[in-house]
Coordinates of C-alpha atoms and ligand atoms in Angstrom, one line a residue:
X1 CA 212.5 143.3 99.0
X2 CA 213.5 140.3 96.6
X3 CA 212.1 140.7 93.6
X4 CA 211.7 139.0 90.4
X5 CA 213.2 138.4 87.7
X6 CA 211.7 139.7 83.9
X7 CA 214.0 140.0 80.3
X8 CA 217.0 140.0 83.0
X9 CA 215.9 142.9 85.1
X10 CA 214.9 142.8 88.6
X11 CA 211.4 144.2 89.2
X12 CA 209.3 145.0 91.6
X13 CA 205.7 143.1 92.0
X14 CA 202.1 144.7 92.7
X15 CA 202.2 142.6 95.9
X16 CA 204.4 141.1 98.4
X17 CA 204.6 138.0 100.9
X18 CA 206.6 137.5 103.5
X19 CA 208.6 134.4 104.1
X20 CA 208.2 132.9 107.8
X21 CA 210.8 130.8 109.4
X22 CA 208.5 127.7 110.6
X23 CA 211.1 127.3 113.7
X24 CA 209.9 130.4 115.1
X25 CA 207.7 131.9 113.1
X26 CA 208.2 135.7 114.7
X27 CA 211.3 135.3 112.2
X28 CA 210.6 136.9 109.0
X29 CA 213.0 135.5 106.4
X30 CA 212.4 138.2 104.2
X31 CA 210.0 140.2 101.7
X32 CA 209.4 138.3 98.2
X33 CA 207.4 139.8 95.4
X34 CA 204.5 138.1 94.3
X35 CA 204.2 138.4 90.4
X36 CA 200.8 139.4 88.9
X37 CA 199.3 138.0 85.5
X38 CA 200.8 141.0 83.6
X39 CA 203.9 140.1 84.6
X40 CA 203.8 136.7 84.4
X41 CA 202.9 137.7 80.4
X42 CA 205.5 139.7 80.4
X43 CA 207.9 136.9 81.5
X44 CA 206.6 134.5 78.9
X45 CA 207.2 137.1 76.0
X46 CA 210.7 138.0 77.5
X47 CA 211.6 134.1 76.9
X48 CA 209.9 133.6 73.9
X49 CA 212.2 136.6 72.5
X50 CA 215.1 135.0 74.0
X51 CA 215.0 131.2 73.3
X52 CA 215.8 131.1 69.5
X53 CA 219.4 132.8 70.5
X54 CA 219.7 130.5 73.2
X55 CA 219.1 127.6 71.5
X56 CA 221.8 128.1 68.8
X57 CA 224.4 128.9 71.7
X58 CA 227.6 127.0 71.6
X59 CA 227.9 124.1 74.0
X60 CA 231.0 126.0 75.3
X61 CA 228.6 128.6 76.4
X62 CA 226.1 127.0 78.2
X63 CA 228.8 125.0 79.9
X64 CA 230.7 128.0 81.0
X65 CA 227.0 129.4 82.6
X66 CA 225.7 126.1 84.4
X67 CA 229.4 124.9 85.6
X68 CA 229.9 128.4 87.2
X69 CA 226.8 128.4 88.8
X70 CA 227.3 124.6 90.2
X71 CA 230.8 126.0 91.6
X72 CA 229.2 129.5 93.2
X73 CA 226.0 126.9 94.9
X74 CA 228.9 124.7 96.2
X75 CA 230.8 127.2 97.7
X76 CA 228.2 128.6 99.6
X77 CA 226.7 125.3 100.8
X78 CA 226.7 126.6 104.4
X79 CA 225.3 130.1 103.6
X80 CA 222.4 128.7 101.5
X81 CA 222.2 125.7 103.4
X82 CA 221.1 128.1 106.1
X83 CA 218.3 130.0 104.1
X84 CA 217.1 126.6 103.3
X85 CA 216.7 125.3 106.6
X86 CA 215.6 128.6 107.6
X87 CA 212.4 129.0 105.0
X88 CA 211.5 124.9 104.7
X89 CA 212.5 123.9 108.2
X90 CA 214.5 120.6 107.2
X91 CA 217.5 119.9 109.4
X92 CA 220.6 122.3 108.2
X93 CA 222.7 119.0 107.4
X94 CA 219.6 118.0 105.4
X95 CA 218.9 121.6 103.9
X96 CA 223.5 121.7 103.1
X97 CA 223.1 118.1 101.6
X98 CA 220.2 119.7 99.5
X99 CA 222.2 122.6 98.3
X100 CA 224.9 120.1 97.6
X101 CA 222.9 118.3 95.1
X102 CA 221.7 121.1 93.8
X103 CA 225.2 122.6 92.9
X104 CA 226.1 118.7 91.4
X105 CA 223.2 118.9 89.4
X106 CA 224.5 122.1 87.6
X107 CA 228.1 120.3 87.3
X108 CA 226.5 117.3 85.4
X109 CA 224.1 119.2 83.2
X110 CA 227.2 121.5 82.4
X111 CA 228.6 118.4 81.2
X112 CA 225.4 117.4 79.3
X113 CA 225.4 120.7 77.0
X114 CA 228.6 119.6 75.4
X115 CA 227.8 115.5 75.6
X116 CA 224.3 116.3 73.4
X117 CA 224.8 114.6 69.9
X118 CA 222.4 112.9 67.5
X119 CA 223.0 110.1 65.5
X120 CA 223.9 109.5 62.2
X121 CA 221.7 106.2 60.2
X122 CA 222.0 104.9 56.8
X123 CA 218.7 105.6 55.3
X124 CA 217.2 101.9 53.2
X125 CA 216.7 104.0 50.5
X126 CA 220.3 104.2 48.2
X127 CA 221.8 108.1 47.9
X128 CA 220.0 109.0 51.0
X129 CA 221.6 110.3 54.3
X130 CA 219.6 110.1 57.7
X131 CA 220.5 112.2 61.0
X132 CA 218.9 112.1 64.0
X133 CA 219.2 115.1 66.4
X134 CA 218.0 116.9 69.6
X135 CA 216.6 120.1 69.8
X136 CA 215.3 122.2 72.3
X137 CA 211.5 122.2 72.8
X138 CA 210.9 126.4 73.1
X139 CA 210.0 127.8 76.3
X140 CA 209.2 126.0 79.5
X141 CA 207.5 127.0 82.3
X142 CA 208.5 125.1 85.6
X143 CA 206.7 124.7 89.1
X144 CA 207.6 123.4 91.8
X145 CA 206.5 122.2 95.4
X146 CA 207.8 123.9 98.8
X147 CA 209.8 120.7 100.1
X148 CA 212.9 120.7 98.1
X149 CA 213.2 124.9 97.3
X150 CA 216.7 124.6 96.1
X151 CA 217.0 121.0 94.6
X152 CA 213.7 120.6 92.6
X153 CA 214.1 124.3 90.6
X154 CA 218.0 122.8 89.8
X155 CA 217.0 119.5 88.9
X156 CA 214.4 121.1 86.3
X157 CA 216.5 124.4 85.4
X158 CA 219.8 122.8 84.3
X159 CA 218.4 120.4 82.1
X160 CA 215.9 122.7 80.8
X161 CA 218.7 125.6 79.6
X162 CA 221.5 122.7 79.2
X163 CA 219.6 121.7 76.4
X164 CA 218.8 125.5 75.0
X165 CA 215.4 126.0 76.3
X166 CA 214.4 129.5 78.2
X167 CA 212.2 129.3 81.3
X168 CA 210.1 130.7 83.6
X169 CA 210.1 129.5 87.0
X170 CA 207.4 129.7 89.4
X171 CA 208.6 128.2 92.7
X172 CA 206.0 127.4 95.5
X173 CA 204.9 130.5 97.5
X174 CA 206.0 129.7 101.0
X175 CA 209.5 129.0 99.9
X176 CA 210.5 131.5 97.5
X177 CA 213.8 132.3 99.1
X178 CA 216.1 129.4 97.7
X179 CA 214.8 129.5 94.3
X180 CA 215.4 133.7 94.5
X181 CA 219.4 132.9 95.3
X182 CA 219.4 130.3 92.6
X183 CA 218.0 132.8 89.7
X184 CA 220.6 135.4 91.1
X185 CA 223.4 133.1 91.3
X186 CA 222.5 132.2 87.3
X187 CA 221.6 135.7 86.3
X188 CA 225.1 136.9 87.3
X189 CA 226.9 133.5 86.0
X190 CA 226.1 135.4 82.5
X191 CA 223.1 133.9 81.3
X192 CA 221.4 136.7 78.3
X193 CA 218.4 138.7 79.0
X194 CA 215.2 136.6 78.9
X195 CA 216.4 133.2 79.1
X196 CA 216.0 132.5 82.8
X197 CA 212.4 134.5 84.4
X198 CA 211.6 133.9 87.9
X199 CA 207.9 134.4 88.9
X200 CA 207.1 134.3 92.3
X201 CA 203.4 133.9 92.8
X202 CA 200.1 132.3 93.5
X203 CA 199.7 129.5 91.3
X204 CA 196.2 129.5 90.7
X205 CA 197.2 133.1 89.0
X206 CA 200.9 133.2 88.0
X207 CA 200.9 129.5 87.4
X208 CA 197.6 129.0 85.4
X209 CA 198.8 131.8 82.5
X210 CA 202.3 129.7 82.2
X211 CA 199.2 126.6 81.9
X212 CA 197.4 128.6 79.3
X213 CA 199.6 130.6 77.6
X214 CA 200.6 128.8 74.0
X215 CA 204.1 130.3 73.8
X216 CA 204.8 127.9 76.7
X217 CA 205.6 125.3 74.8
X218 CA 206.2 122.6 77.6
X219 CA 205.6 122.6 81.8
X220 CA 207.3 120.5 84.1
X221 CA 205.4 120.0 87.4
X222 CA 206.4 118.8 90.8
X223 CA 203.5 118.9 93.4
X224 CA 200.9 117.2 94.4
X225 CA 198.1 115.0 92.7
X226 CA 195.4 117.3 92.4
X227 CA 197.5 119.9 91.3
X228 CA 199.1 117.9 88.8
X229 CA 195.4 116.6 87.6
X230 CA 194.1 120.4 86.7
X231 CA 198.2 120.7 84.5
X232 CA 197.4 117.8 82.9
X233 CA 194.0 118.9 81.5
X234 CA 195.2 122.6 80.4
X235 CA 198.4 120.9 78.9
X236 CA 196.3 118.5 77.1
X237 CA 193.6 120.9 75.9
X238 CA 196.3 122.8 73.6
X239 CA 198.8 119.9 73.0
X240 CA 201.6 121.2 75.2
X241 CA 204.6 118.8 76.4
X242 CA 204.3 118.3 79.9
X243 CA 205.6 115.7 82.7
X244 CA 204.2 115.3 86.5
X245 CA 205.9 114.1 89.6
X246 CA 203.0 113.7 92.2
X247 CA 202.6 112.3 95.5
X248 CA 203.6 108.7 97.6
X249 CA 203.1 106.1 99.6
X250 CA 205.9 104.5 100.3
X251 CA 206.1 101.4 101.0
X252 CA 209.2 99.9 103.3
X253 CA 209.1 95.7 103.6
X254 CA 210.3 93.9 106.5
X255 CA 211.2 91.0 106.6
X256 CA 212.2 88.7 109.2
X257 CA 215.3 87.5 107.7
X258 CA 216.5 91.7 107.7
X259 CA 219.0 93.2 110.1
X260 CA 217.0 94.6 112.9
X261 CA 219.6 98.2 113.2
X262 CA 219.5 98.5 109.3
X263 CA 215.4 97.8 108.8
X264 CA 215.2 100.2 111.8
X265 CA 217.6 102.9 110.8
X266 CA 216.4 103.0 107.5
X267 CA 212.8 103.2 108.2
X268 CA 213.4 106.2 111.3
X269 CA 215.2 107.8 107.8
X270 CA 212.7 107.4 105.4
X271 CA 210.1 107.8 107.8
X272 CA 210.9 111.0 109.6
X273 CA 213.4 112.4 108.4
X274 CA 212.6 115.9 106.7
X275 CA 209.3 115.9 108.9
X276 CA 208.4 113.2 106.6
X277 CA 208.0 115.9 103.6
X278 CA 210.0 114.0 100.9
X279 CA 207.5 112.4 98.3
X280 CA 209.9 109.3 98.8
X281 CA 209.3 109.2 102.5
X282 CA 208.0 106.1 103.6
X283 CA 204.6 105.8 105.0
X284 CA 204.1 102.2 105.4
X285 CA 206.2 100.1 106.6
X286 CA 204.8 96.2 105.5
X287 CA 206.4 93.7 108.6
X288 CA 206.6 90.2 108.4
X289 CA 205.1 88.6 111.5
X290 CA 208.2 86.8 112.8
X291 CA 210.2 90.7 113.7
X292 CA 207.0 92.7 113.7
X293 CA 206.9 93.1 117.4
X294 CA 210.7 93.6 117.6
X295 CA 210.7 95.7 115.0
X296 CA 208.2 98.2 116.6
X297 CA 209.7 97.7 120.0
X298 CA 213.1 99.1 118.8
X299 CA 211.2 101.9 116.5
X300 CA 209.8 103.1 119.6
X301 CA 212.9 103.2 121.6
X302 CA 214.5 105.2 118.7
X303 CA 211.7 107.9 118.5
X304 CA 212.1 108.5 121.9
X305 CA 215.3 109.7 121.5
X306 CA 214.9 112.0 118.5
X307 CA 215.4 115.4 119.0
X308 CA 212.3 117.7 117.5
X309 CA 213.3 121.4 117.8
X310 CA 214.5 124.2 115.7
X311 CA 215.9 123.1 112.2
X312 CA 219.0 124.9 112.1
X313 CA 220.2 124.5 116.2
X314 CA 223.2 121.5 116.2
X315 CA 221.8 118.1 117.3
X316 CA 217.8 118.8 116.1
X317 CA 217.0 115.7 114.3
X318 CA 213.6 116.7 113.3
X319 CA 212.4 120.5 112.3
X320 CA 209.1 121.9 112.4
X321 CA 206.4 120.9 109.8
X322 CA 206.6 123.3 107.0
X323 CA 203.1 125.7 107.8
X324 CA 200.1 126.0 110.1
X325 CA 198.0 124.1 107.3
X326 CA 200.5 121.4 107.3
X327 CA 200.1 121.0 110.7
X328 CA 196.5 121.1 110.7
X329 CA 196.5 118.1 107.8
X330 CA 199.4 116.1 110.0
X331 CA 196.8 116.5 113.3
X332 CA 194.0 115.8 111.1
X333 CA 195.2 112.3 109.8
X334 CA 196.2 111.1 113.5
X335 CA 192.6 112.0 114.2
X336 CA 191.5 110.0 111.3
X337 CA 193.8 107.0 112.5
X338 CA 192.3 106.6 115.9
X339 CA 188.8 106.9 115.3
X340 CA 190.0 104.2 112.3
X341 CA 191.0 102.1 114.8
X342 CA 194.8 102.0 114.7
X343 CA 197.3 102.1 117.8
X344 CA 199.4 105.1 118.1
X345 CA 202.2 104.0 120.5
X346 CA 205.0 106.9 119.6
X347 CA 204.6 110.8 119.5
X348 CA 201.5 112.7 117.5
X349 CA 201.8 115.2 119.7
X350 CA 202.1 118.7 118.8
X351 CA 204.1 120.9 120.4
X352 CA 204.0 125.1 120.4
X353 CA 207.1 125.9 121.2
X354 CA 210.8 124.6 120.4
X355 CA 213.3 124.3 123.8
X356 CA 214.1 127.8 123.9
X357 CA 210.4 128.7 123.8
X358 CA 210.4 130.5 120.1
X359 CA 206.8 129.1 118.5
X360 CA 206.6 127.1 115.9
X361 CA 205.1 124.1 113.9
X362 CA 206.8 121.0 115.9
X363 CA 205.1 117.7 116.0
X364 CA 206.8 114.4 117.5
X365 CA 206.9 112.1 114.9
X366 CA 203.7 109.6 115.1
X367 CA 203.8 105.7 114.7
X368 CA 200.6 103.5 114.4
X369 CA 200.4 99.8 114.8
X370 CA 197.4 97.3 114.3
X371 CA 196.5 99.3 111.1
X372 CA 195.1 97.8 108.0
X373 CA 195.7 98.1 104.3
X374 CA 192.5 99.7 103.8
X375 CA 192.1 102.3 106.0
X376 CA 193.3 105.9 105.1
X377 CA 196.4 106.9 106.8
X378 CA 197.5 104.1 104.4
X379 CA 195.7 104.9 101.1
X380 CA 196.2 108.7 101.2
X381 CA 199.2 110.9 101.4
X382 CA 199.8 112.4 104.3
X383 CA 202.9 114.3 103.6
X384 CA 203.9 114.6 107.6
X385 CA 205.8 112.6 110.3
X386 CA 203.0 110.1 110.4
X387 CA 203.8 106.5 109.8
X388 CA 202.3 103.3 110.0
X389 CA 203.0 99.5 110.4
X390 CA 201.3 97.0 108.6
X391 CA 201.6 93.3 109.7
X392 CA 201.9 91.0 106.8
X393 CA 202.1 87.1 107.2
X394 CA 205.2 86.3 104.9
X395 CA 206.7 87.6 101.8
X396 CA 204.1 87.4 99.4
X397 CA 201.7 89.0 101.4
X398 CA 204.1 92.0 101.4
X399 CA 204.9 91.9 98.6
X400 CA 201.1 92.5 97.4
X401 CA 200.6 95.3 100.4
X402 CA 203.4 96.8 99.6
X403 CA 201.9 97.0 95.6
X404 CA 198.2 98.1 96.9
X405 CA 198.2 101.6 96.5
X406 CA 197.3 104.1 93.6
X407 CA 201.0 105.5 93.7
X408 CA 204.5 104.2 92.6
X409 CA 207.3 106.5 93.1
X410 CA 209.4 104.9 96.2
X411 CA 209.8 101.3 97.5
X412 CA 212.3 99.5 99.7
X413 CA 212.9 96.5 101.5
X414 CA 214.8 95.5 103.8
X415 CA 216.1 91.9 103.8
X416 CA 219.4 89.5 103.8
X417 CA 217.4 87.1 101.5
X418 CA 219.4 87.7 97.6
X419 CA 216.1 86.1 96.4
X420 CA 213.1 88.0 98.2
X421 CA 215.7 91.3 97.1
X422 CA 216.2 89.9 93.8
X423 CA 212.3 89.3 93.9
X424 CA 210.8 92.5 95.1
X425 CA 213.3 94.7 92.7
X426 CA 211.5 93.1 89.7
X427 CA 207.8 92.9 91.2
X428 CA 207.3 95.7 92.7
X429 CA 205.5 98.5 90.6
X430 CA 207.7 102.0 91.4
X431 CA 209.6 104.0 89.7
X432 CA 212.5 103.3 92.0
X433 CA 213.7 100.5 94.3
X434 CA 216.1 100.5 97.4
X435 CA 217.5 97.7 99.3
X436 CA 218.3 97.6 102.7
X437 CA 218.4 101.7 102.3
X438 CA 215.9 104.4 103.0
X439 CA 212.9 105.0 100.1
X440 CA 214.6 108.7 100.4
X441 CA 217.6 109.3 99.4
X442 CA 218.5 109.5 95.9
X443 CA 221.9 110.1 93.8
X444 CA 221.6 112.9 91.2
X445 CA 223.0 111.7 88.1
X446 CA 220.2 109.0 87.6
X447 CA 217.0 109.2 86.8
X448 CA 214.2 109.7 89.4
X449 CA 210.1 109.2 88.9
X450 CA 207.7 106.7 89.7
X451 CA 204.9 105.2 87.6
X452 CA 200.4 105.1 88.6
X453 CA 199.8 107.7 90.2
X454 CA 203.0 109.2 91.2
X455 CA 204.2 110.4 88.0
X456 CA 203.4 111.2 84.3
X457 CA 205.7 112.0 81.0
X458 CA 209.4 111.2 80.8
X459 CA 211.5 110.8 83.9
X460 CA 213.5 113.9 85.4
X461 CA 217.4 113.7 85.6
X462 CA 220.5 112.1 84.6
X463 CA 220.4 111.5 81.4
X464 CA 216.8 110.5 81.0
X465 CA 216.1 114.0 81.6
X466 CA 216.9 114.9 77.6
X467 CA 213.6 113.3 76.4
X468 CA 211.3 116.0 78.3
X469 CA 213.6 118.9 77.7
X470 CA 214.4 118.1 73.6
X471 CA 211.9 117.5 70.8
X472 CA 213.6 114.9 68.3
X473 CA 214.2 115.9 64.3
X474 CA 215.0 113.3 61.6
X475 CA 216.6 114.8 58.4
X476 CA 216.7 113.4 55.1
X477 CA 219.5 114.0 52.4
X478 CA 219.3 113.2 48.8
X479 CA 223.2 113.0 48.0
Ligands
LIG501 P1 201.0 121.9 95.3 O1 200.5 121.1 94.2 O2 200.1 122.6 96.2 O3 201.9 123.1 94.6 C1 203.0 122.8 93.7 C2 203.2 124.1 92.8 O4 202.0 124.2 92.0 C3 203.3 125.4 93.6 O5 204.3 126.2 93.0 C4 201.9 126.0 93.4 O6 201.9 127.4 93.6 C5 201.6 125.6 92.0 N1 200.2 125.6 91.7 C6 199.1 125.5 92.5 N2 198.0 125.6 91.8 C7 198.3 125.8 90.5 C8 197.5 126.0 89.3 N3 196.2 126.1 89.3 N4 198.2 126.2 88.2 C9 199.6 126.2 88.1 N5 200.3 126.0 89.3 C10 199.7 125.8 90.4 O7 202.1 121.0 96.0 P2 203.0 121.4 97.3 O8 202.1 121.4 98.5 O9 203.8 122.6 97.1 O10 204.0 120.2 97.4 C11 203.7 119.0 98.1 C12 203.4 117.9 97.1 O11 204.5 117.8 96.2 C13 203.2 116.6 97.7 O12 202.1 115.9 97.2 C14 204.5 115.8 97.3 O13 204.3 114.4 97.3 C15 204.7 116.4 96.0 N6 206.2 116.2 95.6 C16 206.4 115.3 94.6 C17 207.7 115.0 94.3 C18 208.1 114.0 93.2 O14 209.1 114.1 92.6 N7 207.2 113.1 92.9 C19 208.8 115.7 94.9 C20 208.5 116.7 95.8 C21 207.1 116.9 96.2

């Protein structure tokens, strides 16, 4: 039984779950407990005790913590690359690039605890001294989403005690088993008592006391919209600090000046890649009439050949969809496109069973054509290999397809034209832009969120990543 983490002791929980391999789902990954709201208390009060210390820790110290942690997750890249794939169902080269990031991201944040400064201002009054400096907000409680297990808890952890703060972290239910390893791996890299609390749990229980409880003093949420909606209102109703990364829909441009392998390759990427669960993923691709036909043509050609079966057997391309209720929503939505109208010409087909028979939640990655900016496999997210194509007369026409949607996170284009590039970098309204690259796919020292309805707050990571986990003190000084 894995259990979780309180005041730096492992305890038991009143229930557990177990965690189910979606490649073959008579594989039981292993027992997790499931925190109750006593314990989730608990958890808040052990960081609340914990934080003050924390935050006057030297630099040196938190360094020492967060580097060694960076260097134990990169060592065993392979190993928890494995439990990755294994839980989530991502490709294991996907799920070992994940665990990758995720050990960087500990690396540059170790770097952050000793690079955090303020800045010293002449006051306009004579005799007076001004200083500027950071300091941590208190206790945060972070939650996070099933489709990145290991590199969404690092991205928000290593900022979040970087900068002095304690947490508690309540990763998503059905993939508890990276973001166990990762509050091991920083338990035994010496962090004190109290300052890192894992809570594995419901969210409408464990999750809503971390909403409600006022020693929280800021959340940081990854998940989806509605989610997101119901953290906003309790964080708002007691004036807590928090920031939201939502949903997508990606848009991909193509235009007919772009290299027909690299608007293809990028777009089979950012399409279907990770069964299409990356909030980046691209879900509609915007073609300009004059390669529109080629472009599907050779989209086709290349789904055939993609290789849907167990995520961690060599040469899979594409795992299984992360659950049954996944599934059902992926099914549901090619329903929805048919009876809207559009032409499914590649895959949608579920399928029971991997090669070697084991059962699991496979589904061949599903193209539309003749589909129109208004109907909803292109308005809603649909978080699954399901993509569609949207013809668009000329640039312009993209441009404003591409911008006709309620989210902003991801949006790409792929093009040889310096001006339309040039052009769509500055026009289009997300909070990050890729050309002639996948919408997925980012570097980890940068910062990464999108704008409407994809995000809310300050941006997570890189450097940006200071304003959410730091409140800002100005001091005067009479001479
Ligand atoms: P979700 O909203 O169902 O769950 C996210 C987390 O919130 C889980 O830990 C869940 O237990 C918790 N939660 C649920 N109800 C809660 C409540 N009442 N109070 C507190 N916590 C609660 O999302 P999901 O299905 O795990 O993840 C998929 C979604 O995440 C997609 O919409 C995807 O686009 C989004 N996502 C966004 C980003 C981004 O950076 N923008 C990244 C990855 C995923």
């Amino acid at each position: 039984m894995f259990q979780n983490l309180i005041n730096g002791e492992w305890v038991e929980g009143p229930r557990a779950s177990r965690n189910i391999n979606p490649s073959d789902t008579r594989d039981v990954v292993g027992e997790y407990a499931q925190a109750d709201v006593a314990q989730a208390c608990l958890a808040i009060e052990a960081a609340t005790r914990a934080q003050p210390a924390w935050g006057l820790s030297t630099p040196q110290q938190r360094f020492d913590i967060l580097d060694a942690a960076g260097s134990e997750i990169l060592a065993r890249r392979a190993e928890l690359g494995d439990l990755l794939a294994r839980e989530e169902g991502k490709t294991l080269p996907e799920a070992i690039g994940e665990v990758v990031r995720a050990g960087n991201i500990f690396k540059f944040f170790a770097g952050e605890a000793l690079r955090s400064g303020g800045d010293v201002v002449p006051s306009v009054r004579p005799g007076v001294g001004v200083e500027v400096t950071r300091e941590p907000v208190g206790v945060v409680g972070l939650i996070t989403p099933w489709n990145f297990p290991i590199a969404i808890p690092a991205w928000k952890l290593a900022p979040a005690l970087a900068f002095g703060n304690a947490v508690v972290l309540k990763p998503a239910d059905l993939v508890p088993g990276s973001a166990w390893a990762l509050a091991d791996i920083l338990h035994r890299a010496g962090l004190p008592p109290g300052v890192l609390n894992l809570v594995m749990g419901r969210g409408s229980e464990v999750g809503q006391v971390l909403l409600d409880d006022r020693q929280v003093n800021a959340i940081s949420f990854t998940g989806s919209v509605a989610t997101g909606a119901r953290i906003a209102q309790a964080c708002v109703a007691r004036m807590a600090k928090f920031q939201l990364e939502m949903g997508g829909k990606n848009p991909m441009v193509v235009l007919d000046d772009a290299d027909l392998g690299v608007a293809v390759g990028a777009a089979l990427n950012s399409g279907f890649f990770s069964t299409g669960q990356r909030c980046t993923a691209s879900s509609r691709l915007i073609v300009t009439e004059g390669i529109h036909d080629r472009f599907v043509a050779a989209m086709v050609e290349r789904m055939k050949a993609l290789k849907v079966d167990d995520a961690r057997k060599a040469g899979t391309d594409i795992g299984p969809v992360v659950d049954d209720k996944q599934l059902a929503q992926d099914l549901q939505y090619i329903d929805i496109g048919k009876a809207e109208g559009a032409r499914l010409v590649a895959g949608g087909e579920p399928m029971a069973t991997n090669a070697d028979g084991a059962p699991g939640y496979y589904l061949r990655p599903a193209l539309f054509t003749e589909t129109t900016k208004a109907m909803r496999i292109n308005r809603e997210e649909i978080f699954g290999p399901v993509v569609s194509v949207i013809r668009a007369k000329d640039y312009e026409e993209a441009l404003a397809l591409a911008n006709d949607t309620e989210f902003g996170l991801s949006a790409g284009i792929a093009t040889t034209s310096l001006k339309h590039a040039t052009h769509f970098k500055r026009h289009v309204q997300a909070g990050m832009v890729m050309v002639n690259l996948p919408t997925a796919g980012v570097d980890y020292h940068v910062p990464f969120g999108g704008r409407k309805g994809s995000s809310y707050g300050p941006r997570e990571q890189g450097r940006y990543a200071a304003e959410f986990y730091t409140t800002v003190k100005t001091a005067y000084t009479q001479a």
